[in-house]
Every structure is written in structure tokens, then in C-alpha cells.
Coordinates of C-alpha atoms and ligand atoms in Angstrom, one line a residue:
M14 CA 170.8 106.0 126.7
F15 CA 169.1 104.4 123.8
R16 CA 166.0 102.5 124.9
Y17 CA 167.3 99.0 124.1
E18 CA 170.7 99.4 125.8
G19 CA 171.8 98.2 129.2
E20 CA 171.9 94.7 130.7
A21 CA 168.1 94.1 130.9
W22 CA 167.7 94.8 127.2
E23 CA 170.9 93.3 126.0
K24 CA 170.6 90.0 127.9
R25 CA 167.0 89.6 128.9
F26 CA 164.9 90.9 126.1
L27 CA 163.1 87.8 124.8
P28 CA 162.6 89.0 121.1
R29 CA 166.3 89.8 120.8
L30 CA 166.7 86.0 120.4
T31 CA 166.1 84.0 117.4
Y32 CA 163.3 81.5 117.2
A33 CA 165.9 78.7 117.4
E34 CA 167.3 80.1 120.6
V35 CA 163.8 80.3 122.1
E36 CA 163.1 76.7 121.0
A37 CA 166.2 75.4 122.5
M38 CA 165.7 77.3 125.8
E39 CA 165.1 75.6 129.1
K40 CA 161.5 76.6 129.8
E41 CA 160.6 74.7 133.0
D42 CA 161.7 77.6 135.2
A43 CA 161.7 80.4 132.6
L44 CA 159.7 83.4 133.7
V45 CA 158.5 85.8 131.0
I46 CA 157.5 89.3 132.1
L47 CA 155.0 91.5 130.3
P48 CA 154.9 95.1 131.4
V49 CA 151.6 96.8 131.0
G50 CA 151.3 100.6 131.5
A51 CA 149.2 103.4 130.2
V52 CA 149.4 106.6 128.1
E53 CA 147.2 109.1 129.8
Q54 CA 147.0 112.5 131.2
H55 CA 149.0 113.0 134.5
G56 CA 148.3 116.7 135.2
S57 CA 150.2 119.7 133.7
H58 CA 153.6 118.6 135.1
L59 CA 154.0 114.9 134.1
P60 CA 154.1 113.4 130.6
L61 CA 151.3 111.2 129.2
M62 CA 153.9 108.4 129.1
T63 CA 154.3 108.4 132.9
D64 CA 152.9 105.0 133.8
A65 CA 154.6 103.2 130.9
L66 CA 157.8 105.1 131.6
I67 CA 157.8 104.2 135.3
G68 CA 157.1 100.6 134.3
E69 CA 160.0 100.3 131.9
A70 CA 162.4 102.0 134.3
L71 CA 161.5 99.8 137.2
I72 CA 161.7 96.6 135.3
T73 CA 164.9 97.6 133.7
R74 CA 166.4 98.2 137.1
T75 CA 165.0 95.0 138.5
L76 CA 166.4 92.8 135.9
E77 CA 169.8 94.4 136.3
R78 CA 169.9 93.0 139.8
L79 CA 169.3 89.4 138.9
P80 CA 172.0 86.9 139.2
E81 CA 173.3 85.8 135.8
T82 CA 171.7 82.4 136.2
A83 CA 168.2 83.6 136.6
N84 CA 166.0 82.4 133.8
V85 CA 163.9 85.6 133.5
W86 CA 162.9 87.2 130.2
L87 CA 161.3 90.6 129.2
L88 CA 158.8 91.2 126.5
P89 CA 158.2 94.5 124.7
P90 CA 155.7 96.4 127.0
V91 CA 152.1 96.9 126.3
S92 CA 152.4 100.7 126.7
Y93 CA 148.7 101.4 126.5
G94 CA 146.2 100.6 129.1
K95 CA 142.6 100.9 130.1
S96 CA 142.5 104.6 130.7
N97 CA 138.9 105.6 130.0
E98 CA 138.7 107.4 133.4
H99 CA 141.1 110.0 131.9
L100 CA 139.4 110.5 128.5
D101 CA 138.1 113.9 129.5
F102 CA 141.7 115.1 129.2
A103 CA 143.5 115.5 125.9
G104 CA 146.3 113.1 124.9
T105 CA 144.8 110.2 126.8
I106 CA 144.9 107.0 124.7
S107 CA 142.7 104.3 126.1
L108 CA 142.1 100.6 125.2
S109 CA 138.8 99.2 126.1
A110 CA 138.7 96.4 128.7
A111 CA 137.9 93.9 126.0
T112 CA 140.8 95.0 123.8
L113 CA 143.3 94.9 126.6
Q114 CA 142.1 91.5 127.7
S115 CA 142.4 90.3 124.1
I116 CA 146.0 91.6 123.6
I117 CA 147.2 90.1 126.9
T118 CA 145.5 86.8 126.3
D119 CA 146.8 86.5 122.8
I120 CA 150.3 87.1 124.0
A121 CA 149.8 84.5 126.8
V122 CA 148.5 81.9 124.3
S123 CA 151.5 82.5 122.0
L124 CA 153.9 82.0 124.9
Q125 CA 152.2 78.8 125.8
R126 CA 152.5 77.6 122.2
S127 CA 156.2 78.3 122.4
G128 CA 156.5 76.1 125.5
F129 CA 156.7 78.7 128.2
R130 CA 154.9 77.9 131.6
R131 CA 155.2 81.1 133.6
L132 CA 154.0 84.6 132.8
M133 CA 154.2 87.7 134.9
L134 CA 152.1 90.8 134.4
F135 CA 153.9 93.9 135.6
N136 CA 151.4 96.7 135.8
T137 CA 152.0 100.3 136.6
H138 CA 148.6 101.8 135.9
G139 CA 145.8 101.8 138.6
G140 CA 143.1 101.7 136.0
N141 CA 144.4 98.3 134.8
V142 CA 144.4 96.7 138.3
D143 CA 141.0 95.2 138.4
L144 CA 140.9 94.0 134.8
L145 CA 144.4 92.3 135.1
N146 CA 143.2 90.3 138.1
V147 CA 140.4 88.9 135.9
V148 CA 142.7 88.4 133.0
S149 CA 145.3 86.6 135.1
R150 CA 142.7 84.0 136.2
E151 CA 141.2 83.6 132.7
I152 CA 144.7 82.9 131.3
R153 CA 145.3 80.4 134.0
V154 CA 142.1 78.6 133.3
Q155 CA 142.4 78.8 129.5
T156 CA 146.0 78.1 128.9
G157 CA 147.3 76.3 132.0
L158 CA 150.1 78.8 132.3
M159 CA 151.1 79.9 135.8
V160 CA 150.3 83.6 135.9
F161 CA 151.8 86.0 138.4
Y162 CA 150.7 89.6 138.8
V163 CA 152.4 92.5 140.4
N164 CA 151.6 96.2 140.8
P165 CA 154.9 97.7 142.1
H166 CA 153.0 100.4 143.9
S167 CA 151.6 97.8 146.2
L168 CA 155.0 96.9 147.4
D169 CA 154.6 99.8 149.7
A170 CA 158.1 101.2 148.9
D171 CA 156.7 104.8 149.6
K172 CA 155.4 104.2 153.0
D173 CA 157.8 106.1 155.2
L174 CA 158.7 108.5 152.4
V175 CA 155.3 110.2 151.9
T176 CA 152.6 111.6 154.1
P177 CA 149.9 109.2 155.3
E178 CA 147.4 111.4 153.2
E179 CA 149.5 110.8 150.1
H180 CA 149.9 107.1 150.8
E181 CA 146.0 106.8 150.9
Y182 CA 144.9 109.4 148.4
G183 CA 147.9 110.2 146.3
I184 CA 147.0 107.8 143.5
H185 CA 147.7 109.8 140.4
G186 CA 150.4 112.3 139.5
G187 CA 151.2 113.2 143.1
D188 CA 154.3 112.8 145.2
I189 CA 154.9 109.2 144.4
E190 CA 154.7 109.3 140.6
T191 CA 156.3 112.7 140.3
S192 CA 159.2 111.5 142.5
L193 CA 159.8 108.5 140.3
V194 CA 159.7 110.5 137.0
L195 CA 162.1 113.0 138.5
A196 CA 164.5 110.2 139.3
F197 CA 164.3 108.5 135.9
K198 CA 163.7 111.4 133.4
P199 CA 163.9 114.8 135.2
G200 CA 163.8 116.6 131.9
W201 CA 160.3 115.3 131.3
V202 CA 158.8 117.0 134.4
H203 CA 157.6 120.5 134.4
E204 CA 158.8 121.5 137.9
D205 CA 157.2 124.9 137.6
K206 CA 153.7 123.3 137.3
L207 CA 153.7 121.1 140.4
V208 CA 150.4 121.3 142.3
N209 CA 148.7 119.8 145.3
E210 CA 145.2 118.4 144.7
I211 CA 143.7 115.9 147.1
P212 CA 140.0 115.1 146.2
A213 CA 137.5 116.0 149.0
V214 CA 136.8 112.3 149.8
T215 CA 139.1 112.8 152.8
D216 CA 135.8 114.0 154.5
Y217 CA 134.2 110.6 154.2
K218 CA 134.9 107.8 156.6
Y219 CA 133.9 104.8 154.4
L220 CA 134.2 106.0 150.9
T221 CA 137.7 106.1 149.1
M222 CA 138.7 105.9 145.5
E223 CA 140.7 102.7 145.6
G224 CA 140.3 101.4 149.2
R225 CA 137.7 99.9 151.6
I226 CA 134.3 101.0 150.1
R227 CA 134.7 102.5 146.6
F228 CA 132.8 104.7 144.3
A229 CA 133.1 104.6 140.5
W230 CA 134.8 107.7 139.4
K231 CA 136.3 109.3 136.3
M232 CA 139.2 111.7 136.9
S233 CA 137.1 114.9 136.1
D234 CA 134.8 113.8 138.9
I235 CA 137.4 114.0 141.6
S236 CA 140.0 116.5 140.3
R237 CA 140.3 119.8 138.5
S238 CA 144.1 119.5 137.7
G239 CA 143.9 115.9 136.6
I240 CA 146.0 114.7 139.5
A241 CA 145.2 113.2 143.0
G242 CA 148.1 113.8 145.3
D243 CA 150.7 116.4 146.2
A244 CA 153.3 116.8 143.6
T245 CA 154.8 119.7 145.3
L246 CA 156.5 117.3 147.7
A247 CA 158.2 115.3 145.1
T248 CA 162.0 114.9 144.9
A249 CA 164.3 112.9 142.7
N250 CA 165.9 111.5 145.8
K251 CA 162.7 110.0 147.1
G252 CA 162.0 108.6 143.7
E253 CA 165.4 107.0 143.6
L254 CA 164.9 105.4 147.0
M255 CA 161.5 104.1 146.1
A256 CA 162.9 102.6 142.8
E257 CA 165.8 100.9 144.5
R258 CA 163.5 99.4 147.1
I259 CA 161.1 98.1 144.5
A260 CA 163.9 96.7 142.3
S261 CA 165.7 94.9 145.1
E262 CA 162.5 93.3 146.5
L263 CA 161.2 92.4 143.1
A264 CA 164.5 90.9 142.1
L265 CA 164.1 88.5 145.0
A266 CA 160.4 87.8 144.2
L267 CA 161.3 86.9 140.6
Q268 CA 163.7 84.3 141.8
E269 CA 161.1 82.8 144.1
I270 CA 158.6 82.8 141.3
S271 CA 160.9 80.9 139.0
H272 CA 160.9 78.0 141.5
F273 CA 157.2 78.2 142.5
D274 CA 155.4 75.0 141.6
I275 CA 151.7 75.3 141.5
D276 CA 151.3 71.6 141.4
R277 CA 152.7 71.4 144.9
I278 CA 150.3 73.8 146.6
V279 CA 147.7 71.3 147.6
R280 CA 148.8 69.7 150.8
D281 CA 149.2 66.0 150.9
K282 CA 147.2 64.7 153.9
Ligands
ZN5 ZN1 150.1 107.1 136.8

């Protein structure tokens, strides 16, 4: 299928509209979604495009599940992310934190100028997580927009589908991401090159890569193959199931977000 085909891109892709249509649009409850991904190494079995691809596929599927009346719009994704932890591996293309912050902020300011009030960042790259938290609040303070932020991996769609070890340490190119890419673009996975590499941090009680007490790492510090996780366990079925769970939960969340009113969060005495 061509990239801009299907319901999400035909009916909910904001730049498909004319300026006059955007001007006339009811913006009070309109939610604009900006996917943010990454182009970076994902081991020898997954494409550089993995995070960006997963993001586009998940948001496409989510938007297909919305009722016709939902006032939800999709922007062209920011496919590049902050990926400097992967720069030791060829093909990785990284924006600096400052650049990524500027791009997202400029987009937010433009949306606000157009009259929108709600922006959602939809992020599929772990290395963007901390920065996007900061950026979300900066945009809120600077523009007055309501900013929502979701990392679909944090919806725990994989919980009963992967091993506890994978759930904790499988943060990059392992069972979860490989299963998702197998579901979306099986031809983009080198199934003869699947590996299992869990960094040796499992020996430590307190230290983890992204959990309780963290240490700063770059990928070459923690992995030889470039991945953290067990890609040999991946299946398209598992990926399909995760994608369905994420899409159905997120479709409900988007409708809640459209009606969320930040001016009514402070309780009257
Ligand atoms: Zn990834």
C-alpha cells in the first residue's frame, strides 16, 4: 500500500486539507498528533527505520479505529530522533537535543497560531523519552497549548507476551520491536540474523538502563550486536496482538483527551 493510503491518511492527515479548511475547522476539541520516531541502528536484523516505522504503523491503526465524529488529526511524522547513543553504529542519523526541541516547539507554535489547543506527541524511540517530557512542559508554558505525551511501549501491551527479562531489559531490537516489524513489514526483517543479547546489568540489583537507578550509557557500552533483548523469540502473531492492544487502548485514550479540560483540573473548594 502506498504510504498515504488508507483511512488515517485519507481522512485524518491534517496537511491534506487546504488552509481554508483548517481555518474553518472546529478547534475547541481538535487533537493534533505528531509522531516522533528515530532512524538508528537496530542490530543486523532490523531496519534503521524501525522506530519511525512502528510509530507510523501504530498511529495509522489507531486512527482507523476512531469513530467518524472524532476530531483527531495527524501531522507528518518527525522521523528522526535524538539517537546519539547509537552513533557508534553506521546508518544512525541523530538530531541533537536542541534541534529536536526546536523542531517540535516550532511545530507547536505554528499549531497555536492556527488556533489549535491540543497537541499530542506520539513517541516510539526510547532515546527521545526524557527530552520529550521536558519539551512537553516547555510548550505548555510557552504557548498555552494542552500537550499530551504517549510512548506506546509504556502501555504494557507486551506484558503477558514476552518473558519478564525481556519486559525489563528488552529495550532495543529485541522480541518486542522485532515482533512488531514482523507484523507490519515482514520483508524488512532479516530472519536469519536474529540474536539474543541481554546486557549483563541483570547481575545488578539497583542499576538498570531505563528503570529504578540508571546509568548513562551508549549502545556500544552495553551491547555487541547493537540490540538489547531476545529477537529470536519474535513472531508476527505476537506483534499483531501488541499492535491491536495498543491501537484499541489508544483510540479510547484519544477520545478522552479530546474532551479533557485543563481549566477544570483545579478543584473548587
Ligand atoms: Zn527501536
